[in-house]
PDB file of C-alpha atoms in Angstrom:
ATOM      1  CA  UNK A   1     -63.732 165.406  26.752  1.00 52.00           C
ATOM      2  CA  UNK A   2     -63.513 164.985  22.992  1.00 91.00           C
ATOM      3  CA  UNK A   3     -62.694 167.829  20.623  1.00 95.00           C
ATOM      4  CA  UNK A   4     -66.305 168.598  19.703  1.00 96.00           C
ATOM      5  CA  UNK A   5     -67.435 168.809  23.313  1.00 96.00           C
ATOM      6  CA  UNK A   6     -64.414 170.978  24.081  1.00 96.00           C
ATOM      7  CA  UNK A   7     -65.366 173.334  21.256  1.00 97.00           C
ATOM      8  CA  UNK A   8     -68.954 173.464  22.501  1.00 98.00           C
ATOM      9  CA  UNK A   9     -67.729 174.301  26.005  1.00 97.00           C
ATOM     10  CA  UNK A  10     -65.456 177.061  24.688  1.00 97.00           C
ATOM     11  CA  UNK A  11     -68.234 178.634  22.619  1.00 98.00           C
ATOM     12  CA  UNK A  12     -70.631 178.544  25.587  1.00 98.00           C
ATOM     13  CA  UNK A  13     -67.973 180.167  27.787  1.00 97.00           C
ATOM     14  CA  UNK A  14     -67.499 182.951  25.239  1.00 97.00           C
ATOM     15  CA  UNK A  15     -71.201 183.574  24.517  1.00 97.00           C
ATOM     16  CA  UNK A  16     -73.765 185.626  26.408  1.00 97.00           C
ATOM     17  CA  UNK A  17     -76.891 185.445  24.227  1.00 98.00           C
ATOM     18  CA  UNK A  18     -77.318 181.716  23.659  1.00 98.00           C
ATOM     19  CA  UNK A  19     -80.631 180.440  22.329  1.00 98.00           C
ATOM     20  CA  UNK A  20     -81.578 176.777  22.461  1.00 98.00           C
ATOM     21  CA  UNK A  21     -83.987 175.355  19.886  1.00 96.00           C
ATOM     22  CA  UNK A  22     -85.162 171.848  20.738  1.00 94.00           C
ATOM     23  CA  UNK A  23     -87.421 169.057  19.585  1.00 90.00           C
ATOM     24  CA  UNK A  24     -88.727 165.665  20.664  1.00 87.00           C
ATOM     25  CA  UNK A  25     -85.248 164.233  21.255  1.00 88.00           C
ATOM     26  CA  UNK A  26     -84.885 166.480  24.299  1.00 94.00           C
ATOM     27  CA  UNK A  27     -87.844 164.800  25.989  1.00 92.00           C
ATOM     28  CA  UNK A  28     -87.307 161.194  24.914  1.00 89.00           C
ATOM     29  CA  UNK A  29     -84.604 160.955  27.577  1.00 89.00           C
ATOM     30  CA  UNK A  30     -87.344 161.758  30.108  1.00 91.00           C
ATOM     31  CA  UNK A  31     -89.377 158.805  28.872  1.00 86.00           C
ATOM     32  CA  UNK A  32     -91.665 160.742  26.530  1.00 86.00           C
ATOM     33  CA  UNK A  33     -91.840 158.895  23.189  1.00 77.00           C
ATOM     34  CA  UNK A  34     -91.406 160.489  19.798  1.00 74.00           C
ATOM     35  CA  UNK A  35     -94.494 159.136  18.048  1.00 62.00           C
ATOM     36  CA  UNK A  36     -92.978 159.587  14.598  1.00 59.00           C
ATOM     37  CA  UNK A  37     -90.443 156.867  15.295  1.00 57.00           C
ATOM     38  CA  UNK A  38     -93.009 154.277  16.387  1.00 50.00           C
ATOM     39  CA  UNK A  39     -95.956 154.703  14.052  1.00 46.00           C
ATOM     40  CA  UNK A  40     -96.110 150.951  13.594  1.00 43.00           C
ATOM     41  CA  UNK A  41     -96.819 150.426  17.293  1.00 46.00           C
ATOM     42  CA  UNK A  42     -99.596 153.005  17.336  1.00 52.00           C
ATOM     43  CA  UNK A  43    -101.143 151.697  14.156  1.00 52.00           C
ATOM     44  CA  UNK A  44    -101.687 148.367  15.893  1.00 57.00           C
ATOM     45  CA  UNK A  45    -104.097 150.118  18.258  1.00 73.00           C
ATOM     46  CA  UNK A  46    -105.560 152.891  16.128  1.00 77.00           C
ATOM     47  CA  UNK A  47    -107.161 153.003  12.699  1.00 81.00           C
ATOM     48  CA  UNK A  48    -105.287 156.199  11.734  1.00 85.00           C
ATOM     49  CA  UNK A  49    -101.684 157.427  11.933  1.00 84.00           C
ATOM     50  CA  UNK A  50    -100.856 159.926  14.719  1.00 85.00           C
ATOM     51  CA  UNK A  51    -100.502 162.831  12.277  1.00 86.00           C
ATOM     52  CA  UNK A  52    -104.094 162.276  11.147  1.00 91.00           C
ATOM     53  CA  UNK A  53    -105.526 161.916  14.659  1.00 92.00           C
ATOM     54  CA  UNK A  54    -103.688 165.026  15.853  1.00 93.00           C
ATOM     55  CA  UNK A  55    -105.124 167.225  13.095  1.00 96.00           C
ATOM     56  CA  UNK A  56    -107.727 169.955  13.370  1.00 97.00           C
ATOM     57  CA  UNK A  57    -110.028 168.201  10.907  1.00 98.00           C
ATOM     58  CA  UNK A  58    -109.928 164.910  12.832  1.00 97.00           C
ATOM     59  CA  UNK A  59    -110.502 166.686  16.154  1.00 97.00           C
ATOM     60  CA  UNK A  60    -113.602 168.357  14.761  1.00 96.00           C
ATOM     61  CA  UNK A  61    -115.013 165.255  13.072  1.00 97.00           C
ATOM     62  CA  UNK A  62    -114.030 162.524  15.522  1.00 96.00           C
ATOM     63  CA  UNK A  63    -113.294 164.019  18.954  1.00 96.00           C
ATOM     64  CA  UNK A  64    -113.971 160.747  20.755  1.00 95.00           C
ATOM     65  CA  UNK A  65    -111.167 158.927  18.958  1.00 94.00           C
ATOM     66  CA  UNK A  66    -108.947 162.020  19.283  1.00 96.00           C
ATOM     67  CA  UNK A  67    -109.258 161.966  23.064  1.00 96.00           C
ATOM     68  CA  UNK A  68    -108.769 158.213  23.263  1.00 93.00           C
ATOM     69  CA  UNK A  69    -105.410 158.647  21.531  1.00 91.00           C
ATOM     70  CA  UNK A  70    -104.580 161.883  23.364  1.00 93.00           C
ATOM     71  CA  UNK A  71    -105.056 160.409  26.852  1.00 93.00           C
ATOM     72  CA  UNK A  72    -103.178 157.263  25.903  1.00 89.00           C
ATOM     73  CA  UNK A  73    -100.187 158.756  24.099  1.00 87.00           C
ATOM     74  CA  UNK A  74     -99.891 162.491  24.702  1.00 90.00           C
ATOM     75  CA  UNK A  75    -100.391 162.745  28.464  1.00 89.00           C
ATOM     76  CA  UNK A  76     -97.352 161.202  30.155  1.00 85.00           C
ATOM     77  CA  UNK A  77     -97.574 160.687  33.903  1.00 81.00           C
ATOM     78  CA  UNK A  78     -94.489 161.193  36.059  1.00 87.00           C
ATOM     79  CA  UNK A  79     -92.097 162.576  33.427  1.00 90.00           C
ATOM     80  CA  UNK A  80     -89.249 164.572  34.997  1.00 95.00           C
ATOM     81  CA  UNK A  81     -86.678 166.980  33.529  1.00 96.00           C
ATOM     82  CA  UNK A  82     -83.457 165.299  32.392  1.00 96.00           C
ATOM     83  CA  UNK A  83     -79.856 166.631  32.350  1.00 95.00           C
ATOM     84  CA  UNK A  84     -80.476 168.644  29.169  1.00 96.00           C
ATOM     85  CA  UNK A  85     -83.453 170.490  30.670  1.00 97.00           C
ATOM     86  CA  UNK A  86     -81.566 171.164  33.890  1.00 97.00           C
ATOM     87  CA  UNK A  87     -78.399 172.388  32.186  1.00 97.00           C
ATOM     88  CA  UNK A  88     -80.357 174.839  30.037  1.00 98.00           C
ATOM     89  CA  UNK A  89     -82.034 176.218  33.149  1.00 98.00           C
ATOM     90  CA  UNK A  90     -78.597 176.639  34.754  1.00 98.00           C
ATOM     91  CA  UNK A  91     -77.315 178.491  31.692  1.00 98.00           C
ATOM     92  CA  UNK A  92     -80.271 180.862  31.828  1.00 98.00           C
ATOM     93  CA  UNK A  93     -79.832 181.470  35.565  1.00 98.00           C
ATOM     94  CA  UNK A  94     -76.149 182.238  34.933  1.00 97.00           C
ATOM     95  CA  UNK A  95     -77.066 184.880  32.341  1.00 97.00           C
ATOM     96  CA  UNK A  96     -75.659 182.889  29.432  1.00 98.00           C
ATOM     97  CA  UNK A  97     -78.854 181.728  27.752  1.00 98.00           C
ATOM     98  CA  UNK A  98     -81.588 184.171  26.730  1.00 98.00           C
ATOM     99  CA  UNK A  99     -84.334 181.831  25.501  1.00 98.00           C
ATOM    100  CA  UNK A 100     -85.477 178.269  24.923  1.00 98.00           C
ATOM    101  CA  UNK A 101     -87.534 177.680  21.786  1.00 97.00           C
ATOM    102  CA  UNK A 102     -89.205 174.281  21.911  1.00 96.00           C
ATOM    103  CA  UNK A 103     -91.419 172.143  19.731  1.00 93.00           C
ATOM    104  CA  UNK A 104     -92.338 170.032  22.762  1.00 94.00           C
ATOM    105  CA  UNK A 105     -95.622 170.328  24.645  1.00 94.00           C
ATOM    106  CA  UNK A 106     -94.690 168.711  27.960  1.00 94.00           C
ATOM    107  CA  UNK A 107     -93.646 171.717  30.071  1.00 95.00           C
ATOM    108  CA  UNK A 108     -90.406 170.051  31.196  1.00 97.00           C
ATOM    109  CA  UNK A 109     -88.236 173.092  30.464  1.00 98.00           C
ATOM    110  CA  UNK A 110     -90.279 175.162  32.914  1.00 97.00           C
ATOM    111  CA  UNK A 111     -90.290 172.282  35.404  1.00 97.00           C
ATOM    112  CA  UNK A 112     -86.475 172.366  35.307  1.00 97.00           C
ATOM    113  CA  UNK A 113     -86.475 176.098  36.038  1.00 97.00           C
ATOM    114  CA  UNK A 114     -86.296 177.765  32.627  1.00 98.00           C
ATOM    115  CA  UNK A 115     -88.192 181.060  32.573  1.00 98.00           C
ATOM    116  CA  UNK A 116     -88.085 182.397  29.008  1.00 98.00           C
ATOM    117  CA  UNK A 117     -89.567 179.522  26.998  1.00 98.00           C
ATOM    118  CA  UNK A 118     -91.282 179.858  23.631  1.00 98.00           C
ATOM    119  CA  UNK A 119     -93.576 176.848  23.209  1.00 97.00           C
ATOM    120  CA  UNK A 120     -94.154 176.729  19.462  1.00 95.00           C
ATOM    121  CA  UNK A 121     -96.730 173.953  19.656  1.00 94.00           C
ATOM    122  CA  UNK A 122     -98.382 174.891  22.952  1.00 96.00           C
ATOM    123  CA  UNK A 123     -98.607 172.772  26.093  1.00 96.00           C
ATOM    124  CA  UNK A 124    -100.613 169.814  27.369  1.00 95.00           C
ATOM    125  CA  UNK A 125    -100.571 171.505  30.779  1.00 95.00           C
ATOM    126  CA  UNK A 126    -102.899 174.264  29.545  1.00 96.00           C
ATOM    127  CA  UNK A 127    -106.461 173.465  28.512  1.00 98.00           C
ATOM    128  CA  UNK A 128    -109.485 175.617  27.811  1.00 98.00           C
ATOM    129  CA  UNK A 129    -113.069 175.717  26.655  1.00 97.00           C
ATOM    130  CA  UNK A 130    -113.310 177.318  23.175  1.00 96.00           C
ATOM    131  CA  UNK A 131    -116.940 178.225  23.860  1.00 96.00           C
ATOM    132  CA  UNK A 132    -116.642 180.223  27.110  1.00 97.00           C
ATOM    133  CA  UNK A 133    -112.876 180.528  27.566  1.00 97.00           C
ATOM    134  CA  UNK A 134    -112.638 178.869  30.989  1.00 97.00           C
ATOM    135  CA  UNK A 135    -109.196 177.389  31.664  1.00 98.00           C
ATOM    136  CA  UNK A 136    -108.602 173.883  32.972  1.00 98.00           C
ATOM    137  CA  UNK A 137    -105.658 171.853  34.334  1.00 96.00           C
ATOM    138  CA  UNK A 138    -104.408 168.749  32.581  1.00 95.00           C
ATOM    139  CA  UNK A 139    -106.466 166.604  34.979  1.00 95.00           C
ATOM    140  CA  UNK A 140    -109.671 167.858  33.347  1.00 96.00           C
ATOM    141  CA  UNK A 141    -108.770 165.780  30.298  1.00 96.00           C
ATOM    142  CA  UNK A 142    -106.649 163.051  31.870  1.00 95.00           C
ATOM    143  CA  UNK A 143    -109.304 162.077  34.422  1.00 94.00           C
ATOM    144  CA  UNK A 144    -112.355 162.461  32.193  1.00 94.00           C
ATOM    145  CA  UNK A 145    -114.162 159.719  30.313  1.00 92.00           C
ATOM    146  CA  UNK A 146    -115.256 160.132  26.727  1.00 93.00           C
ATOM    147  CA  UNK A 147    -115.415 163.810  25.807  1.00 97.00           C
ATOM    148  CA  UNK A 148    -114.188 166.304  28.440  1.00 97.00           C
ATOM    149  CA  UNK A 149    -117.017 168.809  28.838  1.00 97.00           C
ATOM    150  CA  UNK A 150    -116.771 172.304  30.325  1.00 97.00           C
ATOM    151  CA  UNK A 151    -118.374 172.609  33.784  1.00 95.00           C
ATOM    152  CA  UNK A 152    -118.940 176.360  33.624  1.00 95.00           C
ATOM    153  CA  UNK A 153    -122.650 176.697  34.273  1.00 91.00           C
ATOM    154  CA  UNK A 154    -124.587 175.290  31.329  1.00 93.00           C
ATOM    155  CA  UNK A 155    -121.756 175.891  28.815  1.00 96.00           C
ATOM    156  CA  UNK A 156    -120.988 172.225  28.087  1.00 93.00           C
ATOM    157  CA  UNK A 157    -118.366 173.079  25.484  1.00 96.00           C
ATOM    158  CA  UNK A 158    -115.700 170.450  24.751  1.00 96.00           C
ATOM    159  CA  UNK A 159    -112.458 171.258  26.572  1.00 97.00           C
ATOM    160  CA  UNK A 160    -109.447 171.167  24.302  1.00 97.00           C
ATOM    161  CA  UNK A 161    -105.720 171.185  24.997  1.00 97.00           C
ATOM    162  CA  UNK A 162    -103.837 174.402  24.244  1.00 97.00           C
ATOM    163  CA  UNK A 163    -101.702 172.660  21.649  1.00 97.00           C
ATOM    164  CA  UNK A 164    -101.250 173.414  17.971  1.00 96.00           C
ATOM    165  CA  UNK A 165    -102.776 170.608  15.944  1.00 96.00           C
ATOM    166  CA  UNK A 166    -101.778 169.759  12.395  1.00 93.00           C
ATOM    167  CA  UNK A 167    -103.470 172.206   9.971  1.00 95.00           C
ATOM    168  CA  UNK A 168    -103.487 174.947  12.620  1.00 96.00           C
ATOM    169  CA  UNK A 169    -101.277 178.034  12.584  1.00 94.00           C
ATOM    170  CA  UNK A 170     -98.609 178.657  15.194  1.00 94.00           C
ATOM    171  CA  UNK A 171     -99.274 181.468  17.668  1.00 95.00           C
ATOM    172  CA  UNK A 172     -98.056 184.696  16.071  1.00 95.00           C
ATOM    173  CA  UNK A 173     -96.797 186.219  19.341  1.00 97.00           C
ATOM    174  CA  UNK A 174     -94.835 183.099  20.235  1.00 97.00           C
ATOM    175  CA  UNK A 175     -93.329 182.991  16.758  1.00 95.00           C
ATOM    176  CA  UNK A 176     -92.397 186.680  16.891  1.00 96.00           C
ATOM    177  CA  UNK A 177     -90.679 186.210  20.244  1.00 97.00           C
ATOM    178  CA  UNK A 178     -88.765 183.164  19.026  1.00 97.00           C
ATOM    179  CA  UNK A 179     -87.663 184.936  15.837  1.00 97.00           C
ATOM    180  CA  UNK A 180     -86.472 187.967  17.799  1.00 97.00           C
ATOM    181  CA  UNK A 181     -84.489 185.835  20.256  1.00 98.00           C
ATOM    182  CA  UNK A 182     -82.830 183.836  17.475  1.00 97.00           C
ATOM    183  CA  UNK A 183     -81.963 186.962  15.480  1.00 97.00           C
ATOM    184  CA  UNK A 184     -80.204 188.456  18.510  1.00 97.00           C
ATOM    185  CA  UNK A 185     -78.415 185.263  19.539  1.00 98.00           C
ATOM    186  CA  UNK A 186     -74.630 185.048  19.448  1.00 97.00           C
ATOM    187  CA  UNK A 187     -74.914 181.237  19.599  1.00 98.00           C
ATOM    188  CA  UNK A 188     -77.740 178.938  18.504  1.00 97.00           C
ATOM    189  CA  UNK A 189     -77.827 175.379  19.821  1.00 97.00           C
ATOM    190  CA  UNK A 190     -80.272 173.053  18.087  1.00 95.00           C
ATOM    191  CA  UNK A 191     -80.903 169.802  19.904  1.00 93.00           C
ATOM    192  CA  UNK A 192     -83.038 166.695  19.641  1.00 88.00           C
ATOM    193  CA  UNK A 193     -84.721 167.543  16.359  1.00 83.00           C
ATOM    194  CA  UNK A 194     -84.345 166.353  12.794  1.00 74.00           C
ATOM    195  CA  UNK A 195     -85.557 169.765  11.574  1.00 73.00           C
ATOM    196  CA  UNK A 196     -88.268 168.380   9.311  1.00 69.00           C
ATOM    197  CA  UNK A 197     -91.345 170.006  10.883  1.00 67.00           C
ATOM    198  CA  UNK A 198     -92.202 173.368   9.342  1.00 70.00           C
ATOM    199  CA  UNK A 199     -92.730 176.219   9.948  1.00 71.00           C
ATOM    200  CA  UNK A 200     -90.801 175.605  13.175  1.00 68.00           C
ATOM    201  CA  UNK A 201     -87.680 174.315  11.413  1.00 74.00           C
ATOM    202  CA  UNK A 202     -87.567 177.470   9.312  1.00 85.00           C
ATOM    203  CA  UNK A 203     -86.690 179.499  12.419  1.00 88.00           C
ATOM    204  CA  UNK A 204     -83.077 178.399  11.992  1.00 88.00           C
ATOM    205  CA  UNK A 205     -82.843 180.722   8.997  1.00 90.00           C
ATOM    206  CA  UNK A 206     -83.190 183.764  11.251  1.00 95.00           C
ATOM    207  CA  UNK A 207     -79.887 183.071  13.005  1.00 95.00           C
ATOM    208  CA  UNK A 208     -77.186 185.522  11.908  1.00 94.00           C
ATOM    209  CA  UNK A 209     -74.182 184.312  13.877  1.00 94.00           C
ATOM    210  CA  UNK A 210     -71.354 181.879  13.253  1.00 95.00           C
ATOM    211  CA  UNK A 211     -71.874 179.487  16.153  1.00 97.00           C
ATOM    212  CA  UNK A 212     -74.641 177.218  14.955  1.00 96.00           C
ATOM    213  CA  UNK A 213     -74.478 173.941  16.883  1.00 96.00           C
ATOM    214  CA  UNK A 214     -76.560 170.888  16.000  1.00 95.00           C
ATOM    215  CA  UNK A 215     -76.824 168.070  18.560  1.00 94.00           C
ATOM    216  CA  UNK A 216     -78.842 165.001  17.586  1.00 91.00           C
ATOM    217  CA  UNK A 217     -78.427 161.260  18.051  1.00 87.00           C
ATOM    218  CA  UNK A 218     -78.547 160.699  14.311  1.00 82.00           C
ATOM    219  CA  UNK A 219     -77.329 162.911  11.489  1.00 83.00           C
ATOM    220  CA  UNK A 220     -79.746 165.348   9.868  1.00 79.00           C
ATOM    221  CA  UNK A 221     -79.994 167.005   6.475  1.00 76.00           C
ATOM    222  CA  UNK A 222     -78.831 170.242   8.100  1.00 80.00           C
ATOM    223  CA  UNK A 223     -75.621 168.914   9.670  1.00 83.00           C
ATOM    224  CA  UNK A 224     -73.611 170.361   6.804  1.00 86.00           C
ATOM    225  CA  UNK A 225     -74.840 173.906   7.478  1.00 87.00           C
ATOM    226  CA  UNK A 226     -73.894 173.760  11.163  1.00 93.00           C
ATOM    227  CA  UNK A 227     -70.614 175.152  12.434  1.00 95.00           C
ATOM    228  CA  UNK A 228     -70.508 172.211  14.837  1.00 96.00           C
ATOM    229  CA  UNK A 229     -72.495 168.964  14.566  1.00 94.00           C
ATOM    230  CA  UNK A 230     -72.485 166.411  17.393  1.00 95.00           C
ATOM    231  CA  UNK A 231     -74.263 163.083  16.814  1.00 93.00           C
ATOM    232  CA  UNK A 232     -74.820 162.019  20.406  1.00 92.00           C
ATOM    233  CA  UNK A 233     -77.779 162.037  22.835  1.00 92.00           C
ATOM    234  CA  UNK A 234     -78.310 165.579  24.012  1.00 93.00           C
ATOM    235  CA  UNK A 235     -78.465 164.664  27.688  1.00 93.00           C
ATOM    236  CA  UNK A 236     -75.078 162.971  27.456  1.00 93.00           C
ATOM    237  CA  UNK A 237     -73.630 166.039  25.748  1.00 96.00           C
ATOM    238  CA  UNK A 238     -74.966 168.576  28.234  1.00 96.00           C
ATOM    239  CA  UNK A 239     -73.897 166.397  31.171  1.00 94.00           C
ATOM    240  CA  UNK A 240     -70.301 167.178  30.142  1.00 95.00           C
ATOM    241  CA  UNK A 241     -70.806 170.948  29.977  1.00 95.00           C
ATOM    242  CA  UNK A 242     -69.829 173.233  32.848  1.00 95.00           C
ATOM    243  CA  UNK A 243     -71.707 176.458  33.588  1.00 95.00           C
ATOM    244  CA  UNK A 244     -69.237 179.131  34.566  1.00 88.00           C
TER     245      UNK A 244
END
């Protein structure tokens, strides 16, 4: 165990209100791609970049193309929690970790057993009809052709995923819960995110402690503000941590 991992282990041992704030890098080890890193691949198949397709304006104006991309790239079949997800769930069960704040929309933290999860950008597992409010499972979109229409009587609204699209505001209750958890944390672990997506990245500023840990495969612009920065895959890091 190298010195940085040893320090991380010591801080976890000594902390009781840990909050984990994670991004796409947590899920890439479960086989879920980070579309920002492979725009070139997607642009070979689509006439617009992912950020444009996944915007509120595009969804309203071109829902057919939105759902073609969404089914192809945002719904991942068979993804399972990886060592990072499982270790966080263990830390929560042991009374060490108070909350997971995630930018991911795949539900893998809950699948691993985490209970107190703030999903900043929503979840692909939840879907609803904006017209009548009926809720639908992910299969309602994944197994549909063309536009996924509501089957509630004669409603026929277009089902949409409960995810926050570009141009849309984050849920105020989710944000308030995440801010409160981070403010009360005695240790904040940030993992698998380059901290470039706002307003989510701004949540780091609410942390008041002196154990700010940043774990990411590559360095980030915020490494210098961390008390401990580890440039390794997050799953590999958490695989070395003991819960005790």
